[in-house]
Coordinates of C-alpha atoms in Angstrom, one line a residue:
M22 CA 42.2 76.3 -71.8
K23 CA 40.4 74.5 -69.0
T24 CA 38.9 71.2 -69.8
A25 CA 35.4 70.2 -68.6
S26 CA 36.9 67.7 -66.2
S27 CA 39.4 70.1 -64.7
S28 CA 36.6 72.7 -64.3
S29 CA 34.5 70.0 -62.6
L30 CA 37.3 69.2 -60.2
V31 CA 37.7 72.8 -59.3
Q32 CA 34.0 73.1 -58.8
A33 CA 33.8 70.0 -56.6
L34 CA 36.8 71.2 -54.5
G35 CA 35.5 74.7 -54.2
S36 CA 32.1 73.5 -53.2
G37 CA 33.6 71.2 -50.6
L38 CA 35.8 73.9 -49.2
A39 CA 32.7 76.2 -48.9
G40 CA 30.8 73.5 -46.9
A41 CA 33.8 72.9 -44.7
L42 CA 34.4 76.6 -44.0
V43 CA 30.8 77.1 -43.0
L44 CA 30.8 74.0 -40.8
N45 CA 33.9 75.2 -39.0
V46 CA 32.7 78.8 -38.6
V47 CA 29.5 77.5 -37.0
H48 CA 31.4 75.1 -34.7
E49 CA 33.8 77.8 -33.6
T50 CA 31.1 80.4 -33.1
V51 CA 28.6 78.3 -31.2
R52 CA 31.2 76.6 -28.9
H53 CA 31.9 80.1 -27.5
L54 CA 28.2 81.0 -27.2
R55 CA 27.0 77.7 -25.7
P56 CA 29.9 76.2 -23.9
V57 CA 27.7 73.8 -21.9
D58 CA 26.2 71.7 -24.8
A59 CA 27.9 72.8 -28.0
P60 CA 29.7 70.0 -29.8
R61 CA 33.5 70.2 -29.3
M62 CA 34.8 68.6 -32.5
D63 CA 38.0 70.5 -31.9
I64 CA 38.6 68.4 -28.8
L65 CA 38.0 65.2 -30.8
G66 CA 40.4 66.4 -33.5
E67 CA 43.1 67.2 -31.0
R68 CA 42.7 63.8 -29.3
G69 CA 43.0 62.1 -32.7
L70 CA 46.1 64.2 -33.6
R71 CA 47.8 63.5 -30.3
R72 CA 47.1 59.8 -30.7
L73 CA 48.5 59.7 -34.2
L74 CA 51.7 61.6 -33.1
F75 CA 52.1 59.3 -30.1
K76 CA 51.9 56.2 -32.2
A77 CA 54.4 57.7 -34.7
N78 CA 56.8 58.6 -31.8
A79 CA 56.6 62.2 -32.9
P80 CA 56.8 65.2 -30.6
Q81 CA 53.5 66.5 -29.2
P82 CA 52.6 70.1 -30.1
G83 CA 51.6 72.7 -27.5
P84 CA 48.0 73.6 -27.1
A85 CA 48.0 76.5 -29.6
A86 CA 49.8 74.5 -32.2
A87 CA 47.6 71.5 -31.7
Y88 CA 44.5 73.7 -32.1
G89 CA 45.8 75.2 -35.3
L90 CA 46.9 71.9 -36.8
T91 CA 43.5 70.4 -35.9
L92 CA 41.5 73.3 -37.3
G93 CA 43.6 73.2 -40.6
G94 CA 43.2 69.4 -40.8
D95 CA 39.5 69.7 -40.2
V96 CA 39.0 72.2 -42.9
L97 CA 41.1 70.1 -45.3
S98 CA 39.5 66.8 -44.5
N99 CA 35.9 68.1 -44.4
G100 CA 36.6 70.0 -47.6
L101 CA 37.7 66.9 -49.4
Y102 CA 34.8 65.0 -48.0
Y103 CA 32.2 67.5 -49.0
S104 CA 33.8 67.7 -52.5
L105 CA 32.2 64.4 -53.1
V106 CA 28.9 66.3 -53.5
G107 CA 30.5 67.0 -56.9
T108 CA 28.8 68.4 -59.9
G109 CA 25.9 67.7 -62.2
P110 CA 22.6 66.3 -61.3
G111 CA 21.9 65.0 -57.8
V112 CA 24.1 67.4 -55.9
W113 CA 21.3 68.2 -53.4
W114 CA 20.7 64.5 -52.5
R115 CA 24.5 63.9 -52.2
G116 CA 24.9 67.0 -50.1
V117 CA 22.1 66.0 -47.7
A118 CA 23.3 62.3 -47.6
L119 CA 26.9 63.2 -47.0
G120 CA 26.0 65.8 -44.4
L121 CA 23.7 63.4 -42.5
A122 CA 26.3 60.6 -42.7
A123 CA 29.0 62.9 -41.3
G124 CA 26.8 64.2 -38.5
V125 CA 25.6 60.8 -37.4
G126 CA 29.2 59.5 -37.6
G127 CA 30.4 62.5 -35.5
V128 CA 28.0 61.4 -32.8
V129 CA 28.4 57.6 -33.0
L130 CA 32.0 57.0 -33.9
P131 CA 34.2 58.9 -31.4
G132 CA 33.4 56.5 -28.5
P133 CA 34.3 53.3 -30.4
L134 CA 37.4 55.0 -31.8
G135 CA 38.6 55.7 -28.3
L136 CA 38.2 59.5 -28.6
G137 CA 35.5 59.8 -25.9
D138 CA 31.8 60.4 -26.2
G139 CA 31.5 63.8 -24.4
P140 CA 32.6 66.2 -27.1
S141 CA 29.8 65.3 -29.5
N142 CA 27.5 63.1 -27.4
R143 CA 27.0 65.0 -24.1
T144 CA 23.4 66.0 -24.3
P145 CA 20.5 65.5 -26.8
Q146 CA 21.2 69.1 -27.8
T147 CA 24.9 68.3 -28.5
K148 CA 23.9 65.4 -30.6
A149 CA 21.3 67.4 -32.6
M150 CA 23.7 70.3 -33.2
T151 CA 26.4 67.9 -34.4
V152 CA 24.1 66.3 -36.9
A153 CA 22.6 69.6 -38.0
W154 CA 25.9 71.4 -38.5
Y155 CA 27.4 68.6 -40.7
L156 CA 24.1 68.6 -42.6
L157 CA 24.5 72.3 -43.1
G158 CA 28.0 71.8 -44.5
G159 CA 26.6 69.3 -47.0
I160 CA 23.8 71.7 -48.0
V161 CA 26.2 74.6 -48.4
A162 CA 28.5 72.4 -50.6
A163 CA 25.4 71.4 -52.7
S164 CA 24.3 75.0 -52.9
V165 CA 27.7 76.3 -54.1
S166 CA 27.9 73.4 -56.6
A167 CA 24.4 74.2 -58.0
W168 CA 25.2 77.9 -58.2
W169 CA 28.4 77.1 -60.0
N170 CA 26.5 75.0 -62.5
K171 CA 24.1 77.8 -63.2
S172 CA 26.7 80.7 -63.4
G173 CA 29.7 78.9 -64.8
P174 CA 30.7 78.9 -68.5
R175 CA 28.4 77.0 -70.8
Q176 CA 29.7 74.1 -72.8
P177 CA 28.4 73.8 -76.3
R178 CA 25.9 71.0 -76.7

């Protein structure tokens, strides 16, 4: 029998995964449709991966493997991040706040982290899309969590 806390954990993780999947589908789709100004978070991820592997004296993967590892890591890390939207009251505010924080961070942090500004900061449109897509991920996570609250098993009161 599932306990309320394990059910809440599954709900939070499932909601976070939904937000991360939508975020990544939008990133991947639009980068093919608008190559000039679409955010390229995949490039930032690959740069980060290669930097970590270099510092660990680990072998560097080829382009296809680096892309796959980056995409998988992105879904996992964003899924865990968006799972903070959680359950219960306030999921909408948490979804919006976490989405905006991730989007602004995606624009502001890559340069100071040494990953370059171009992939998420090239044009005003690139910046706007970066913030909007991460916000969308937070809203999707909140939507799934709210839906789960309404359609899930009812606990006796």
